[in-house]
XYZ file of N, CA and C in Angstrom:
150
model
N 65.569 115.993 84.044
C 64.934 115.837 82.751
C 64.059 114.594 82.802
N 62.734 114.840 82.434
C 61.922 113.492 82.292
C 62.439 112.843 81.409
N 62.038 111.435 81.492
C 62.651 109.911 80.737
C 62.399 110.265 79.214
N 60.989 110.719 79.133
C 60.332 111.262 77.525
C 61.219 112.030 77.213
N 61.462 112.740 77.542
C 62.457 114.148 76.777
C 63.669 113.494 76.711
N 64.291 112.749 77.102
C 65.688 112.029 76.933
C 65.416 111.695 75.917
N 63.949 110.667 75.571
C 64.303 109.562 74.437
C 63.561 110.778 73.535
N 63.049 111.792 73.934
C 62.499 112.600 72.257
C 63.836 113.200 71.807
N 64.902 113.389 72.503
C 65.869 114.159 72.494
C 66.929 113.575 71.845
N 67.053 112.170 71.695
C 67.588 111.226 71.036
C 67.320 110.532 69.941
N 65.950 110.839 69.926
C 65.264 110.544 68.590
C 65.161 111.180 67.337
N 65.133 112.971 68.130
C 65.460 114.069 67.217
C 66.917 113.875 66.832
N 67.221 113.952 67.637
C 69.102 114.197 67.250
C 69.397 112.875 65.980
N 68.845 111.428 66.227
C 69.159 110.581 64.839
C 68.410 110.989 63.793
N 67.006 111.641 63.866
C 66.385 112.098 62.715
C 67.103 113.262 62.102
N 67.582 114.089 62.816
C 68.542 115.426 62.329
C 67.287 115.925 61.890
N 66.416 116.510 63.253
C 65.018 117.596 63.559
C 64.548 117.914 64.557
N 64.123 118.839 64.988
C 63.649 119.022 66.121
C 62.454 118.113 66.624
N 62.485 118.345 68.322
C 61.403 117.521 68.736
C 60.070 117.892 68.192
N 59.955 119.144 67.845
C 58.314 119.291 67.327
C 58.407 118.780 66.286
N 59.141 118.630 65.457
C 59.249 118.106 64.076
C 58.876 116.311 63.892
N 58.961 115.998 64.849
C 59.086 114.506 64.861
C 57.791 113.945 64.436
N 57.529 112.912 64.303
C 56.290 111.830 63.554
C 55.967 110.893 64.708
N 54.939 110.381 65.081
C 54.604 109.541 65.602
C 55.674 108.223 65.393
N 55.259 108.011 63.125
C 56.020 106.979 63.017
C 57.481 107.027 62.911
N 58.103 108.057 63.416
C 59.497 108.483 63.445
C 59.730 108.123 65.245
N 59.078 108.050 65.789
C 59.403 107.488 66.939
C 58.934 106.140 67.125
N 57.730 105.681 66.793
C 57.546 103.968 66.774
C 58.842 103.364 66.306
N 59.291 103.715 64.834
C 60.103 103.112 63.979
C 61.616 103.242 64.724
N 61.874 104.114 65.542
C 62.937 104.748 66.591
C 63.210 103.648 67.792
N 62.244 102.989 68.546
C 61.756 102.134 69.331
C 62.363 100.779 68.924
N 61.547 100.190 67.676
C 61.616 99.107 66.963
C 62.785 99.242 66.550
N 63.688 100.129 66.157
C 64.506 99.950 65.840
C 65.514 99.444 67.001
N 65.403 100.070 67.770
C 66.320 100.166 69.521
C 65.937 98.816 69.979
N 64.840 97.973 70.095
C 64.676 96.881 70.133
C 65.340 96.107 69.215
N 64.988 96.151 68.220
C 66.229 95.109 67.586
C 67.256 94.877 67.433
N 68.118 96.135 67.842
C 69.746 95.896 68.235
C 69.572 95.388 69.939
N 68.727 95.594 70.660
C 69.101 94.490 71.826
C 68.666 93.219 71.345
N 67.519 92.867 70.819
C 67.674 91.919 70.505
C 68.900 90.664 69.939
N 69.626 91.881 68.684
C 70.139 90.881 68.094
C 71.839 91.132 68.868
N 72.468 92.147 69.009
C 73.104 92.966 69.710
C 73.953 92.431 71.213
N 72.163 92.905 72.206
C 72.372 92.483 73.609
C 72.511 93.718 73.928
N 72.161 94.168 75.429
C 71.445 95.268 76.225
C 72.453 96.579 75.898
N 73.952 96.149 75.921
C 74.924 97.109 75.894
C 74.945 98.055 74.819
N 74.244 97.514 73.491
C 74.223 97.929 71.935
C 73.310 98.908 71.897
N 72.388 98.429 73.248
C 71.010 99.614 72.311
C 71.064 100.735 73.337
N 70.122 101.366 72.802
C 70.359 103.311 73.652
C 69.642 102.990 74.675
N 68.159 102.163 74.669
C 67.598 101.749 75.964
C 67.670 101.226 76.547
N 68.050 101.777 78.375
C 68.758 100.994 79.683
C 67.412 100.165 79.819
N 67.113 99.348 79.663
C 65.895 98.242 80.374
C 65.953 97.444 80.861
């Protein structure tokens, strides 16, 4: 499975919609969000291995 389809696949599943269904800003805001629990968190908290 490509890396994209993991994180569209995870993004759908917290929106509760399919991947075609999704928003641009439903995935920016998805991101930013995942960033700020490592941020505040630390690497283990958020969904993205980086």
């Amino acid at each position: 499975m490509a890396a994209s389809s993991w994180h569209e696949r995870q993004i759908a599943t917290e929106a509760e919609r399919a991947i075609e269904q999704l928003t641009v800003k439903q995935v920016v805001t998805w991101f930013e969000k995942d960033g700020k629990i490592r941020r505040e968190q630390g690497t283990q908290a958020a969904f993205l291995d980086l």
